[in-house]
Short mmCIF file of C-alpha atoms in Angstrom, two decimals:
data_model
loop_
_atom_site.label_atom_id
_atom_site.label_comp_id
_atom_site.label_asym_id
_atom_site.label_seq_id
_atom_site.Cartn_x
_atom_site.Cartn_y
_atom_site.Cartn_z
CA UNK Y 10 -2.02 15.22 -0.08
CA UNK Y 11 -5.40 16.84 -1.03
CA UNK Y 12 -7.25 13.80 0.33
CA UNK Y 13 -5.06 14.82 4.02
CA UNK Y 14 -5.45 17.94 3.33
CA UNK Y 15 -9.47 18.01 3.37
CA UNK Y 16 -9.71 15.61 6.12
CA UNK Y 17 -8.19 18.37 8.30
CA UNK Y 18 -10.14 20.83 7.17
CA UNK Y 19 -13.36 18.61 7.97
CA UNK Y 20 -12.37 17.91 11.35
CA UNK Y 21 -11.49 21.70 12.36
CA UNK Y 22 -14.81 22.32 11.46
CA UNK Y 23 -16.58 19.01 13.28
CA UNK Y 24 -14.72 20.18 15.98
CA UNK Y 25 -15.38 23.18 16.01
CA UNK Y 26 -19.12 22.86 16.02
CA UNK Y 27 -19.20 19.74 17.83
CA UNK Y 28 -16.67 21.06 20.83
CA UNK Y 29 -16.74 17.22 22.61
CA UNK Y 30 -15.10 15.35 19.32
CA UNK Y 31 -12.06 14.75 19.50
CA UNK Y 32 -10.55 13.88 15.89
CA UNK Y 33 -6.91 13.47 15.23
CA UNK Y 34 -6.49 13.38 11.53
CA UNK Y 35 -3.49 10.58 10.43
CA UNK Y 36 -1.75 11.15 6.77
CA UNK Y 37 -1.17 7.33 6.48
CA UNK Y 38 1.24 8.24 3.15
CA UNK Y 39 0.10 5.46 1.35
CA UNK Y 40 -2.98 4.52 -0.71
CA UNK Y 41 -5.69 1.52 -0.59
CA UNK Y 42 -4.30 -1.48 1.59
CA UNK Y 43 -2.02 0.33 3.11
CA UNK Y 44 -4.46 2.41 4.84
CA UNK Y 45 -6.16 -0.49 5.46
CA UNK Y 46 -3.39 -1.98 7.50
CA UNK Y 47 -3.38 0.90 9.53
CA UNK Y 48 -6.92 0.95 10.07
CA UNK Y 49 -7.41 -2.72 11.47
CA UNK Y 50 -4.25 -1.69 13.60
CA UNK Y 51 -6.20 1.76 14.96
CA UNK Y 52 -9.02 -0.21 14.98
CA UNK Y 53 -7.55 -3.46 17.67
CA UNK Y 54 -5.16 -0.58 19.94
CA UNK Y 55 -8.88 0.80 20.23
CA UNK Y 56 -10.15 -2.40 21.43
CA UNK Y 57 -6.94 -2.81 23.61
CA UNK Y 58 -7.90 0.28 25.74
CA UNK Y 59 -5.88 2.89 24.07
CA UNK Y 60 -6.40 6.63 23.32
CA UNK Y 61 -6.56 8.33 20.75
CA UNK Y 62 -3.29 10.43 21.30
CA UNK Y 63 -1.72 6.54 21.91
CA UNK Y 64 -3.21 5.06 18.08
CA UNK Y 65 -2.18 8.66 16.46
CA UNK Y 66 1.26 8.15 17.97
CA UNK Y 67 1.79 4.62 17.07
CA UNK Y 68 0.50 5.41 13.67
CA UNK Y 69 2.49 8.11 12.70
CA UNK Y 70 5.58 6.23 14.35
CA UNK Y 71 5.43 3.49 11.82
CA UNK Y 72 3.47 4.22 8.81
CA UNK Y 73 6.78 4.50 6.98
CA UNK Y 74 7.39 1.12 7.91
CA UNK Y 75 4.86 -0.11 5.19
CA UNK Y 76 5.90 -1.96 2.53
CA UNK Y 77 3.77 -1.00 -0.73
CA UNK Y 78 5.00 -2.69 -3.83
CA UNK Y 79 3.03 -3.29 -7.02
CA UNK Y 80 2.53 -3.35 -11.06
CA UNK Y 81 0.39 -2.20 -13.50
CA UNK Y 82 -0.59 -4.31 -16.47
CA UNK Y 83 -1.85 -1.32 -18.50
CA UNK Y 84 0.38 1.73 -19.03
CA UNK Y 85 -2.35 3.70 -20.15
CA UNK Y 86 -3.35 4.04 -16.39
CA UNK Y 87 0.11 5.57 -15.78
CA UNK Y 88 -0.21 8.00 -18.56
CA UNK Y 89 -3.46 9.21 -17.91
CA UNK Y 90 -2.48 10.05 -13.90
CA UNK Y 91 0.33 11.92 -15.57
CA UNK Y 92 3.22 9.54 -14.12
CA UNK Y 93 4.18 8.38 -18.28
CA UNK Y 94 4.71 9.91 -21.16
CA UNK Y 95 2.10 8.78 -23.91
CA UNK Y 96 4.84 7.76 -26.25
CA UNK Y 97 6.81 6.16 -23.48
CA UNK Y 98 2.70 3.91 -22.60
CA UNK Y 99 2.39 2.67 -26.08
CA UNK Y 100 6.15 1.97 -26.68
CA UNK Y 101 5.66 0.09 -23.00
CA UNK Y 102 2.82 -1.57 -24.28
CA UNK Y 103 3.86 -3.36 -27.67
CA UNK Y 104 7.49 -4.54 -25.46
CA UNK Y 105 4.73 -5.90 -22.59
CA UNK Y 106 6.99 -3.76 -20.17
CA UNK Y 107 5.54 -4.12 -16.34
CA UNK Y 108 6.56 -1.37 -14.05
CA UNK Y 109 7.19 -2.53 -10.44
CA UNK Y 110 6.76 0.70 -7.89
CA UNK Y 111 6.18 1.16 -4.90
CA UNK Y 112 4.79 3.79 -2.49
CA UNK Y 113 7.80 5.76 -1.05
CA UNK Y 114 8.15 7.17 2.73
CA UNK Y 115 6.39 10.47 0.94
CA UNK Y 116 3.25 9.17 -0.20
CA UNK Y 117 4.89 8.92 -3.65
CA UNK Y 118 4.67 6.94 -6.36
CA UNK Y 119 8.07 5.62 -7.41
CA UNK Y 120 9.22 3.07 -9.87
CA UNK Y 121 11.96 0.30 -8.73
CA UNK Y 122 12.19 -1.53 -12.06
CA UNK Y 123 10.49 -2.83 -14.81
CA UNK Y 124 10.53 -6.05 -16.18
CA UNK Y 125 8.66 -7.63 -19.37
CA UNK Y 126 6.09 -10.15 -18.99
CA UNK Y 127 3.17 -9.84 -16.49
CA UNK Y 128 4.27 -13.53 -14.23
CA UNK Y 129 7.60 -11.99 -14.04
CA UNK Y 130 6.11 -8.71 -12.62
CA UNK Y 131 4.11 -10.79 -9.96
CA UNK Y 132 7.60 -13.18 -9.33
CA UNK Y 133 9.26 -9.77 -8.34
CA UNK Y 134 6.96 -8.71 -6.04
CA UNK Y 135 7.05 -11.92 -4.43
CA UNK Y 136 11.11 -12.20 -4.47
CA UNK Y 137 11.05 -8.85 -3.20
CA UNK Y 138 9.33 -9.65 0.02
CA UNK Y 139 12.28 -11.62 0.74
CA UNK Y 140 15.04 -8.02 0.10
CA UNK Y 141 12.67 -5.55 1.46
CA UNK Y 142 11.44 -7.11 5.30
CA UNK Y 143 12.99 -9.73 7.84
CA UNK Y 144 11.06 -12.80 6.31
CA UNK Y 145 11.71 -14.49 9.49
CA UNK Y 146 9.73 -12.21 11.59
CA UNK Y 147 6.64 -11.46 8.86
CA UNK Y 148 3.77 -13.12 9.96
CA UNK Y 149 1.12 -11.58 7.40
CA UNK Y 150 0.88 -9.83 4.12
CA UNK Y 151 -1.87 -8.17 2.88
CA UNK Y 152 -2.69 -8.12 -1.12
CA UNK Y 153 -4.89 -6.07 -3.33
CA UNK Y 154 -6.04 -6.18 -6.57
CA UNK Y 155 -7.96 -3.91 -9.36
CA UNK Y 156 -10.20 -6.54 -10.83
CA UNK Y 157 -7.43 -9.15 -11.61
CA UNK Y 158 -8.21 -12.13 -8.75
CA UNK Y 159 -6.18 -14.71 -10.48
CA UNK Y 160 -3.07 -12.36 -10.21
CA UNK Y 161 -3.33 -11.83 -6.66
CA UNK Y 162 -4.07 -15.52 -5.98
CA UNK Y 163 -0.96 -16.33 -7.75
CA UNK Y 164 0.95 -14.33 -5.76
CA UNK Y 165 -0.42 -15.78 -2.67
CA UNK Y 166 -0.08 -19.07 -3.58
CA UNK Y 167 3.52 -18.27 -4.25
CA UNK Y 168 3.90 -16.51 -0.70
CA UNK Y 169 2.83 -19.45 0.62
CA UNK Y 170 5.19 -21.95 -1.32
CA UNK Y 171 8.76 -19.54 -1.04
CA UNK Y 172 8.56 -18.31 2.31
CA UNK Y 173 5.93 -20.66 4.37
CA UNK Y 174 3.23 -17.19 5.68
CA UNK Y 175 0.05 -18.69 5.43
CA UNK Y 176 -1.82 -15.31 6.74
CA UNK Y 177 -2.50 -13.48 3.79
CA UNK Y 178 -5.65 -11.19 3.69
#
């Protein structure tokens, strides 16, 4: 990505000035919370004594195990990032359609389905939690939001209810 792409650039030339950094620049392939996750994980190996060779390994070992799924309640946001058609947004629209995508082992976005009705979108994420990771071993999701708190306390709230995880940040 661009956003990888300038990081590097940045640190060559840190580095380069500053000859006793050391900065190891991670394209996490994901977006928001998903960097996030990584983060607090860089963040504790840190605390645990590790290098920095050690967190870049582990990071780029299992970034692609991230699960990013999501929805969109407005089209227009798809459609103005170039990832729908303009006809295809308002036709979406007036039918209430609610894209569910996810981030793919890329750092694309990809849709996965689509159904109508926003509490249906949310249900979907939450059933899929169940198809895409061995719910017996998850121990924490993480959930973001772009100004719609109810939503993502409904999903939570559901979380907790279907599969029992009680650490959700």
């Amino acid at each position: 990505s661009s956003s990888y792409n300038n990081a590097q650039m940045c640190a060559e030339k840190i580095m380069e000035e500053e000859p006793e950094f050391k900065i190891i620049v991670v394209d996490t392939l994901s977006g928001t919370v998903g960097q996030g996750i990584l983060l607090m994980k860089a963040v504790d190996m840190k605390k645990q004594g590790k290098t920095i060779e050690e967190i870049a390994e582990w990071l780029n070992d299992n970034k692609k195990h991230l699960i990013h799924e999501f929805t969109v309640s407005d089209l227009n946001h798809l459609y103005r990032g170039g990832r729908l058609s303009k006809a295809s947004a308002v036709l979406g629209s007036m039918l209430n359609i609610q894209p569910i995508l996810h981030m793919d082992n890329r750092g694309g976005l990809a849709p996965i389905g689509k159904v109508r009705e926003r509490k249906k979108a949310l249900n979907t994420l939450v059933d899929n939690i169940e198809k895409k990771s061995d719910i017996k071993t998850l121990k924490q999701v993480f959930i973001s939001h772009g100004d719609c708190i109810e939503d993502a306390k409904y999903v939570a709230d559901k979380i907790k209810q279907q599969y029992g995880i009680e650490d959700i940040l």
